[in-house]
Coordinates of C-alpha atoms in Angstrom, one line a residue:
Chain A
M1 CA -31.8 -19.9 -56.9
I2 CA -34.6 -20.2 -54.4
V3 CA -33.3 -21.2 -51.0
N4 CA -35.8 -22.9 -48.7
Q5 CA -34.1 -22.1 -45.4
Y6 CA -31.4 -19.9 -43.9
I7 CA -29.5 -19.8 -40.6
V8 CA -27.7 -16.9 -39.1
S9 CA -24.0 -17.4 -39.6
P10 CA -22.2 -18.6 -36.5
A11 CA -19.3 -16.4 -37.4
I12 CA -21.1 -13.2 -36.6
V13 CA -22.2 -11.5 -33.4
S14 CA -25.2 -9.2 -33.1
E15 CA -27.1 -7.2 -30.5
N16 CA -30.8 -6.3 -30.7
F17 CA -32.1 -2.9 -29.6
D18 CA -35.6 -1.5 -29.8
N19 CA -35.7 -1.0 -33.5
E20 CA -32.1 -1.7 -34.6
V21 CA -29.8 -4.6 -34.7
I22 CA -26.0 -4.2 -34.8
I23 CA -24.1 -7.0 -36.4
V24 CA -20.3 -7.5 -36.5
N25 CA -18.6 -9.8 -38.9
M26 CA -15.0 -9.9 -37.7
S27 CA -13.7 -12.1 -40.5
R28 CA -14.7 -9.5 -43.1
G29 CA -14.0 -6.5 -40.9
H30 CA -17.5 -5.1 -41.5
Y31 CA -20.3 -4.1 -39.1
Y32 CA -23.9 -3.5 -40.0
S33 CA -27.0 -1.7 -38.8
L34 CA -30.4 -3.0 -39.6
R35 CA -33.4 -0.8 -38.9
D36 CA -37.1 -0.7 -39.8
S37 CA -38.0 -3.5 -42.2
S38 CA -34.5 -4.9 -42.3
F39 CA -34.7 -5.2 -38.5
H40 CA -37.9 -7.2 -38.8
V41 CA -36.4 -9.5 -41.5
W42 CA -33.4 -10.2 -39.2
Q43 CA -35.7 -10.9 -36.3
G44 CA -37.5 -13.4 -38.5
L45 CA -34.3 -15.0 -39.6
E46 CA -33.1 -15.3 -36.0
S47 CA -36.4 -16.9 -35.1
G48 CA -35.7 -19.6 -37.8
L49 CA -38.4 -18.5 -40.3
S50 CA -38.2 -19.8 -43.8
P51 CA -38.3 -17.2 -46.6
E52 CA -42.0 -18.0 -47.2
A53 CA -42.8 -17.8 -43.5
L54 CA -40.8 -14.6 -43.3
L55 CA -42.9 -13.1 -46.0
A56 CA -46.1 -14.1 -44.1
H57 CA -44.7 -12.6 -41.0
L58 CA -43.8 -9.3 -42.7
T59 CA -47.2 -9.2 -44.3
S60 CA -48.8 -9.2 -40.9
I61 CA -46.5 -6.4 -39.7
Y62 CA -46.9 -4.1 -42.7
G63 CA -50.4 -5.0 -43.9
V64 CA -49.4 -5.5 -47.5
D65 CA -49.7 -8.5 -49.7
T66 CA -47.0 -11.1 -50.1
E67 CA -46.2 -10.2 -53.7
T68 CA -45.3 -6.6 -52.8
L69 CA -42.7 -7.9 -50.4
R70 CA -41.3 -10.9 -52.4
Q71 CA -38.8 -9.1 -54.6
P72 CA -37.4 -6.6 -52.1
I73 CA -37.1 -9.3 -49.4
S74 CA -35.5 -11.7 -51.8
H75 CA -33.0 -9.0 -52.8
F76 CA -32.2 -8.3 -49.2
L77 CA -31.7 -11.9 -48.3
N78 CA -29.3 -12.2 -51.2
Q79 CA -27.4 -9.2 -49.8
L80 CA -27.2 -10.8 -46.3
E81 CA -26.0 -14.0 -47.8
A82 CA -23.4 -12.2 -49.9
E83 CA -22.1 -10.5 -46.8
G84 CA -21.8 -13.8 -45.0
L85 CA -24.4 -12.9 -42.4
I86 CA -26.7 -15.8 -43.3
L87 CA -26.0 -19.2 -44.7
E88 CA -28.1 -21.9 -46.2
G89 CA -29.1 -24.4 -43.5
I90 CA -31.8 -25.7 -41.3
P91 CA -32.4 -23.8 -38.0
V92 CA -32.4 -25.8 -34.8
N93 CA -35.4 -24.1 -33.4
V94 CA -38.2 -22.1 -35.0
N95 CA -40.0 -19.5 -32.8
S96 CA -42.6 -17.0 -33.8
P97 CA -41.2 -13.5 -33.5
S98 CA -43.4 -10.9 -31.9
I99 CA -45.6 -8.7 -34.1
S100 CA -46.5 -5.1 -33.7
L101 CA -50.2 -4.6 -33.5
N102 CA -50.3 -1.4 -35.5
P103 CA -49.5 -1.9 -39.2
Q104 CA -46.5 0.2 -40.3
P105 CA -45.8 1.7 -43.8
F106 CA -43.4 -0.7 -45.6
T107 CA -40.1 0.6 -46.9
P108 CA -37.8 -1.9 -48.6
P109 CA -35.1 -3.3 -46.3
T110 CA -31.6 -1.8 -46.5
L111 CA -28.3 -3.0 -45.2
E112 CA -26.2 -0.3 -43.7
V113 CA -22.6 -1.5 -44.1
Y114 CA -19.7 0.2 -42.2
T115 CA -16.2 -0.7 -43.5
D116 CA -14.0 1.5 -41.2
M117 CA -13.2 -1.5 -39.0
A118 CA -11.6 -3.3 -41.9
D119 CA -9.0 -0.5 -42.0
L120 CA -8.0 -1.3 -38.5
L121 CA -7.7 -5.0 -39.2
A122 CA -4.6 -4.9 -41.3
L123 CA -4.5 -8.3 -43.0
D124 CA -1.1 -9.8 -42.5
P125 CA -1.3 -13.4 -43.7
I126 CA 1.4 -15.8 -42.6
H127 CA 2.9 -17.2 -45.8
D128 CA 6.3 -18.7 -45.0
V129 CA 7.4 -20.7 -42.1
S130 CA 11.0 -21.7 -41.4
P131 CA 11.4 -25.5 -41.6
V132 CA 14.1 -25.4 -39.0
E133 CA 12.5 -23.4 -36.1
G134 CA 8.9 -23.6 -37.3
W135 CA 8.5 -19.8 -37.1
P136 CA 7.4 -17.4 -39.8
I137 CA 10.2 -16.0 -41.9
K138 CA 10.2 -12.3 -42.7
K139 CA 11.1 -11.7 -46.4
Chain B
M1 CA 9.2 -40.7 -47.1
Q2 CA 8.8 -37.7 -44.9
T3 CA 7.1 -38.2 -41.6
L4 CA 5.5 -35.4 -39.7
A5 CA 6.7 -34.9 -36.2
A6 CA 3.9 -34.8 -33.6
L7 CA 3.2 -31.3 -32.3
P8 CA 4.1 -30.6 -28.7
T9 CA 1.2 -29.8 -26.4
A10 CA 0.5 -26.2 -25.4
Q11 CA 1.5 -27.1 -21.9
A12 CA 4.9 -28.5 -23.0
F13 CA 5.4 -25.5 -25.3
T14 CA 4.7 -23.2 -22.3
Q15 CA 7.0 -25.2 -20.0
Q16 CA 9.9 -25.1 -22.6
L17 CA 9.4 -21.4 -23.0
L18 CA 9.4 -20.8 -19.3
D19 CA 12.5 -23.0 -18.8
R20 CA 14.3 -20.9 -21.4
C21 CA 13.3 -17.7 -19.6
L22 CA 14.4 -19.0 -16.2
S23 CA 17.7 -20.4 -17.5
N24 CA 18.8 -17.0 -18.6
R25 CA 22.1 -16.1 -17.1
Q26 CA 20.9 -12.8 -15.8
Q27 CA 17.7 -13.2 -13.9
P28 CA 15.7 -10.1 -14.4
A29 CA 14.1 -8.3 -11.5
A30 CA 10.4 -8.1 -12.1
R31 CA 8.5 -4.8 -11.8
S32 CA 4.9 -4.8 -10.5
F33 CA 1.9 -3.0 -11.9
H34 CA -1.6 -3.0 -10.6
F35 CA -4.7 -2.9 -12.8
G36 CA -8.0 -3.5 -11.1
S37 CA -7.7 -6.6 -9.1
T38 CA -4.7 -7.8 -11.2
T39 CA -1.1 -7.5 -10.3
L40 CA 1.1 -7.8 -13.4
N41 CA 4.8 -8.5 -12.9
V42 CA 7.0 -7.7 -15.9
A43 CA 10.4 -9.2 -16.3
F44 CA 12.7 -8.2 -19.1
I45 CA 15.1 -10.6 -20.7
G46 CA 17.9 -9.4 -22.9
T47 CA 16.6 -6.0 -23.4
N48 CA 17.6 -2.6 -22.2
H49 CA 14.5 -1.3 -23.8
A50 CA 12.3 -1.6 -20.7
D51 CA 11.1 2.0 -20.7
F52 CA 9.6 1.4 -24.1
F53 CA 7.1 -1.0 -22.3
T54 CA 6.7 0.8 -19.0
N55 CA 6.5 4.5 -19.4
A56 CA 2.9 4.3 -20.4
I57 CA 2.0 2.2 -17.3
A58 CA 4.4 4.0 -14.9
H59 CA 1.4 5.5 -13.0
R60 CA 0.2 1.9 -12.2
E61 CA 3.6 0.7 -10.8
I62 CA 3.5 -0.6 -7.2
P63 CA 6.2 -2.0 -4.9
S64 CA 7.3 -5.5 -5.8
S65 CA 4.3 -7.8 -5.2
P66 CA 3.1 -11.4 -5.8
A67 CA 1.9 -11.6 -9.3
D68 CA -1.5 -12.7 -10.7
L69 CA 0.2 -12.8 -14.1
T70 CA 4.0 -12.6 -14.9
V71 CA 4.9 -11.3 -18.3
F72 CA 8.4 -12.1 -19.7
V73 CA 9.5 -9.7 -22.3
I74 CA 12.2 -11.4 -24.4
D75 CA 14.4 -9.7 -27.0
Y76 CA 15.8 -12.4 -29.2
K77 CA 18.6 -10.3 -30.6
T78 CA 20.2 -9.6 -27.2
S79 CA 19.2 -12.7 -25.3
T80 CA 19.4 -15.3 -28.1
I81 CA 16.4 -17.0 -26.5
M82 CA 14.5 -18.6 -29.4
L83 CA 11.0 -19.7 -29.1
P84 CA 10.4 -23.5 -29.0
P85 CA 8.8 -25.2 -32.0
P86 CA 5.2 -24.1 -32.2
C87 CA 2.5 -26.4 -30.8
W88 CA 0.1 -25.5 -33.6
D89 CA 0.0 -25.6 -37.4
W90 CA 0.3 -22.2 -38.9
Q91 CA -2.8 -22.9 -40.9
Q92 CA -4.5 -22.2 -37.6
A93 CA -3.4 -18.6 -37.7
D94 CA -5.9 -16.2 -39.3
G95 CA -5.0 -13.2 -41.4
H96 CA -4.6 -11.1 -38.4
G97 CA -2.1 -13.4 -36.7
T98 CA -4.4 -14.8 -34.1
I99 CA -3.8 -18.5 -33.6
H100 CA -7.1 -20.4 -33.4
G101 CA -7.8 -23.9 -32.1
L102 CA -5.3 -23.9 -29.2
T103 CA -6.0 -26.0 -26.2
D104 CA -8.3 -24.3 -23.8
G105 CA -6.3 -22.1 -21.4
Y106 CA -3.8 -20.8 -23.9
A107 CA -3.8 -17.9 -26.3
G108 CA -1.3 -16.9 -29.0
Y109 CA -0.9 -14.1 -31.4
F110 CA 1.9 -13.5 -34.0
Q111 CA 2.2 -10.0 -35.3
Q112 CA 4.0 -10.6 -38.5
D113 CA 4.7 -7.0 -39.4
T114 CA 6.7 -6.5 -36.1
G115 CA 7.8 -10.1 -35.6
V116 CA 6.3 -10.0 -32.1
F117 CA 4.8 -13.2 -30.7
T118 CA 2.5 -13.0 -27.6
W119 CA 1.5 -16.1 -25.6
V120 CA -0.8 -16.2 -22.6
A121 CA -1.0 -19.3 -20.4
Y122 CA -3.8 -19.0 -17.9
A123 CA -3.2 -21.8 -15.5
E124 CA 0.5 -21.2 -15.5
Q125 CA -0.2 -17.4 -14.9
I126 CA 2.5 -16.4 -17.4
A127 CA 2.6 -14.5 -20.6
I128 CA 5.4 -14.1 -23.1
V129 CA 6.1 -11.1 -25.3
W130 CA 8.9 -12.2 -27.6
G131 CA 10.4 -10.1 -30.4
T132 CA 13.3 -10.6 -32.8
D133 CA 14.6 -7.1 -32.2
L134 CA 12.5 -5.0 -29.8
T135 CA 14.4 -1.8 -30.7
T136 CA 12.7 -1.9 -34.1
L137 CA 9.2 -1.8 -32.8
P138 CA 7.1 1.1 -34.2
E139 CA 6.8 4.1 -31.9
W140 CA 3.0 3.6 -31.4
E141 CA 3.6 0.3 -29.7
R142 CA 5.0 2.1 -26.7
S143 CA 1.7 3.8 -26.1
F144 CA -0.3 0.8 -25.2
P145 CA 2.0 -2.0 -24.0
F146 CA 0.6 -5.4 -23.0
R147 CA -2.9 -4.5 -24.3
Y148 CA -3.2 -7.9 -25.9
V149 CA -2.0 -9.7 -22.7
L150 CA -4.4 -7.7 -20.5
H151 CA -7.2 -8.2 -22.9
K152 CA -6.7 -12.0 -23.2
W153 CA -6.2 -12.3 -19.5
H154 CA -9.6 -10.7 -18.8
E155 CA -11.4 -12.0 -21.9
R156 CA -12.5 -15.2 -20.1
T157 CA -13.9 -13.4 -17.1
S158 CA -17.2 -11.7 -16.9
R159 CA -16.0 -8.9 -14.8
Y160 CA -13.5 -6.9 -16.8
V161 CA -13.3 -5.6 -20.4
L162 CA -10.7 -3.5 -22.2
V163 CA -12.4 -0.9 -24.4
H164 CA -11.1 1.6 -27.0
A165 CA -12.1 4.8 -25.3
G166 CA -10.8 7.8 -23.4
A167 CA -12.0 8.4 -19.8
V168 CA -12.1 11.5 -17.7
G169 CA -13.7 12.1 -14.3
T170 CA -13.5 13.1 -10.7
V171 CA -13.2 10.9 -7.7
S172 CA -17.0 10.6 -7.5
G173 CA -17.5 9.7 -11.2
G174 CA -16.5 10.1 -14.8
V175 CA -17.3 9.3 -18.4
L176 CA -16.1 7.2 -21.2
L177 CA -15.4 9.0 -24.4
T178 CA -15.6 6.8 -27.4
G179 CA -16.0 6.9 -31.2
A180 CA -14.5 6.0 -34.5
G181 CA -11.2 7.4 -35.4
G182 CA -11.4 11.1 -36.2
A183 CA -14.6 11.6 -34.1
G184 CA -12.8 13.8 -31.6
K185 CA -12.2 11.3 -28.8
S186 CA -8.6 12.4 -28.1
T187 CA -9.3 16.0 -28.6
S188 CA -12.2 15.8 -26.0
T189 CA -10.1 13.8 -23.6
L190 CA -7.1 16.1 -23.8
A191 CA -9.2 19.2 -23.5
C192 CA -9.9 18.0 -20.0
V193 CA -6.3 17.7 -18.8
N194 CA -5.5 20.3 -16.1
T195 CA -9.2 20.9 -15.4
A196 CA -11.3 19.6 -12.5
L197 CA -11.5 16.3 -14.5
H198 CA -8.8 13.7 -14.1
Y199 CA -7.4 11.7 -16.9
A200 CA -7.6 7.9 -17.0
G201 CA -6.6 7.4 -20.6
D202 CA -7.4 8.5 -24.2
D203 CA -7.0 5.2 -26.0
F204 CA -7.7 2.1 -24.0
V205 CA -9.1 1.8 -20.5
M206 CA -10.3 -1.2 -18.5
I207 CA -13.9 -1.4 -17.2
D208 CA -15.1 -3.3 -14.2
L209 CA -18.5 -4.3 -15.3
E210 CA -19.6 -5.4 -11.9
A211 CA -18.6 -2.2 -10.0
L212 CA -19.0 0.0 -13.1
F213 CA -15.6 1.4 -12.5
V214 CA -13.0 2.7 -15.0
H215 CA -9.4 1.6 -14.4
S216 CA -6.7 3.6 -16.1
L217 CA -4.2 1.6 -18.2
Y218 CA -2.0 4.1 -20.0
N219 CA -1.0 7.6 -19.2
V220 CA -0.1 8.5 -22.7
A221 CA -1.8 11.4 -24.4
K222 CA -1.8 11.0 -28.1
L223 CA -2.2 13.8 -30.6
N224 CA -2.4 13.8 -34.4
V225 CA 0.4 15.8 -35.8
D226 CA -2.0 18.3 -37.3
N227 CA -3.8 18.7 -34.0
L228 CA -0.9 19.7 -31.8
H229 CA -1.4 23.4 -32.5
R230 CA -4.7 23.2 -30.5
F231 CA -2.7 22.1 -27.4
P232 CA 0.4 24.4 -27.5
H233 CA 1.2 23.6 -23.8
F234 CA 1.8 20.0 -24.9
Q235 CA 4.3 21.0 -27.6
P236 CA 7.5 21.0 -25.5
L237 CA 6.4 17.7 -23.8
V238 CA 6.1 15.5 -26.9
A239 CA 8.2 12.4 -26.4
N240 CA 8.5 11.7 -30.1
P241 CA 8.8 15.1 -31.9
D242 CA 10.1 13.4 -35.0
A243 CA 6.9 11.4 -35.5
A244 CA 6.0 10.7 -39.1
L245 CA 2.9 12.4 -40.5
D246 CA 0.9 9.2 -40.2
Q247 CA 2.0 8.7 -36.5
K248 CA 0.7 10.4 -33.4
F249 CA 2.6 12.6 -31.0
Q250 CA 2.9 11.1 -27.5
V251 CA 2.9 13.0 -24.2
Y252 CA 3.5 11.0 -21.0
L253 CA 1.2 12.8 -18.7
H254 CA 2.4 11.0 -15.6
Q255 CA 5.8 12.5 -16.2
H256 CA 4.6 16.1 -16.7
Y257 CA 1.2 16.3 -15.0
P258 CA 1.2 13.5 -12.4
E259 CA -1.7 15.2 -10.5
A260 CA -3.8 15.1 -13.6
V261 CA -3.7 11.3 -13.9
T262 CA -6.0 9.1 -11.9
A263 CA -6.0 5.4 -11.4
G264 CA -9.7 5.4 -12.0
F265 CA -13.2 6.4 -10.9
P266 CA -16.8 5.2 -10.9
L267 CA -18.2 5.1 -14.4
K268 CA -21.3 7.3 -14.7
A269 CA -22.0 7.7 -18.5
I270 CA -20.7 7.1 -22.0
M271 CA -20.2 10.1 -24.3
L272 CA -19.8 10.0 -28.0
P273 CA -17.8 13.0 -29.2
R274 CA -18.6 14.4 -32.6
F275 CA -17.4 17.7 -34.0
S276 CA -20.3 20.2 -34.1
G277 CA -18.7 22.5 -36.7
T278 CA -19.4 25.5 -34.4
T279 CA -17.6 27.0 -31.4
T280 CA -19.9 25.7 -28.8
T281 CA -20.1 22.2 -27.2
T282 CA -23.5 20.7 -26.5
I283 CA -24.8 17.5 -25.1
R284 CA -27.8 15.4 -26.2
S285 CA -29.0 11.9 -25.5
A286 CA -27.7 9.0 -27.6
T287 CA -29.2 5.5 -28.0
P288 CA -27.6 2.2 -26.9
A289 CA -27.2 1.2 -30.6
E290 CA -25.3 4.4 -31.3
A291 CA -23.1 3.8 -28.3
L292 CA -22.3 0.3 -29.3
K293 CA -21.5 1.4 -32.9
A294 CA -19.1 3.9 -31.5
L295 CA -17.5 1.5 -29.0
A296 CA -17.4 -1.9 -30.5
P297 CA -15.8 -1.8 -33.9
S298 CA -12.5 -0.3 -33.0
T299 CA -12.3 -2.2 -29.7
L300 CA -12.9 -5.5 -31.5
A301 CA -10.5 -4.7 -34.3
L302 CA -7.6 -3.4 -32.2
L303 CA -7.8 -6.1 -29.6
R304 CA -8.5 -8.9 -32.0
A305 CA -11.4 -9.6 -29.7
D306 CA -14.3 -12.0 -30.1
Q307 CA -17.9 -12.2 -29.2
R308 CA -17.2 -12.3 -25.5
T309 CA -15.9 -8.7 -25.6
F310 CA -18.8 -7.7 -27.9
Q311 CA -21.3 -9.1 -25.4
K312 CA -19.6 -7.2 -22.5
M313 CA -19.8 -3.9 -24.5
S314 CA -23.4 -4.7 -25.2
Q315 CA -24.0 -5.0 -21.5
L316 CA -22.2 -1.8 -20.8
V317 CA -24.3 0.4 -23.2
H318 CA -27.4 -0.9 -21.5
K319 CA -26.2 0.0 -18.0
L320 CA -25.3 3.6 -18.4
P321 CA -26.7 7.0 -19.5
L322 CA -25.5 7.8 -23.0
F323 CA -24.8 11.1 -24.7
W324 CA -23.6 12.7 -27.9
L325 CA -20.9 15.2 -27.0
E326 CA -21.2 17.7 -29.9
T327 CA -17.8 19.4 -29.5
G328 CA -17.0 22.9 -30.7
T329 CA -13.8 24.8 -31.3
D330 CA -13.8 26.4 -27.9
L331 CA -12.1 23.6 -26.1
A332 CA -12.8 25.0 -22.6
Q333 CA -16.5 24.2 -23.1
I334 CA -15.8 20.4 -23.4
P335 CA -14.8 19.8 -19.7
E336 CA -17.5 22.3 -18.6
Q337 CA -20.2 20.3 -20.4
I338 CA -18.9 17.0 -19.1
L339 CA -18.8 18.3 -15.5
N340 CA -22.3 19.8 -15.8
T341 CA -23.6 16.4 -17.1
L342 CA -21.8 14.5 -14.3
Q343 CA -23.4 17.0 -11.8
S344 CA -26.8 16.5 -13.3
L345 CA -26.4 12.7 -13.2
S346 CA -25.3 12.8 -9.6
T347 CA -28.4 14.9 -8.8
H348 CA -30.8 12.5 -10.6
E349 CA -28.9 9.3 -10.3
P350 CA -31.7 7.0 -9.2
A351 CA -33.7 7.9 -12.3
T352 CA -30.9 7.2 -14.8
R353 CA -30.3 3.6 -14.0

């Protein structure tokens, strides 16, 4: 399905560095590193670009045609959506992200996923609550 | 037809809880502990298990003082003080036990595996740590008591943040040592005990982001069972020699090496330990992104922290010099390299900020 617009999930936190963004998704217990082209894709998404506008933005960064980018970017956006990092929606504001003046060689975006935090977040769902005191019952 | 009773307010819940604490026949004497600008008074109700909660913070104890925050530690089994009916729906609790959607000014966390409920009421300046039977708490809980209380107390402020890191230094400055489990954080920290570097912690410490200062929280040195042979001098000092294979040995440094433990020092750098695979220890620059990846995930997970803590850690990695600490098997080189780096930073300080 072609999605016309994405927003960055409000459930995640991220921090931008020079050529890397670190994203933490606490509900899933994963964190992520986005570098190189994936970094530029994320910057575009944060700026509120639609997938088509994002392709145009990346075209100007990498000096390649839109069709070269379409499949790997679409695949990457699907990955971001599957990880719960972006959602379908309309951004509040759209800003133009900055563009490097020197074209760079394009490599398909990759999502580096780290799952070691999930091991520390032992899921312990509360199932049963005593009707008398209203506190969870240990079975 | 069944009617649903209206939930009490968080304020009413807190007041009921406080009334039950204060109506206890034997009023407990509170003990005072000082962390940064916060004086924490701890009062035990119905438990003779106080050492379990205070050995790790014994080095921060001060004479009885007015409290910024009073923590009541309640053992249900011996006090029979039950919690009032909750002021939330359990659907508000996430899979980690954090209760969401509470009235602003209150925080709650129910740790189902231990049956411990923690409540922090900011305006009332009280916290409650309630357990069905505190004698059954796992051994590792004694190594970082009140971490959730301290974290929640400071979470709303911009000044302090608790981080999952070790810290060693001198009176003029020191370093944070942080990384994912198994990176060598504890080994590096413990290699510095009884050297020129003082110990501020090897698990959690508190950072003053305004003053860039490390405040020690816990004086417990923790060692993996299979790592004890590297520190034979700690062997007779282990407080839990029967630790299971998946637990860590604990050594209360304040009891055995009080001169090695410090209340804190100015923070000069962050180091990311990583085993080099050789005998030697070397230092090289790290990037802010690498430092955040080392610091943030375990801090966020272990404290059940949110974006505010993430943002504080992001600030921190932008403020300090950052290094990889490639550790070798010759443990004596670790404090040497840290001291050399601190000396170098001291010499070139204006250029590093």
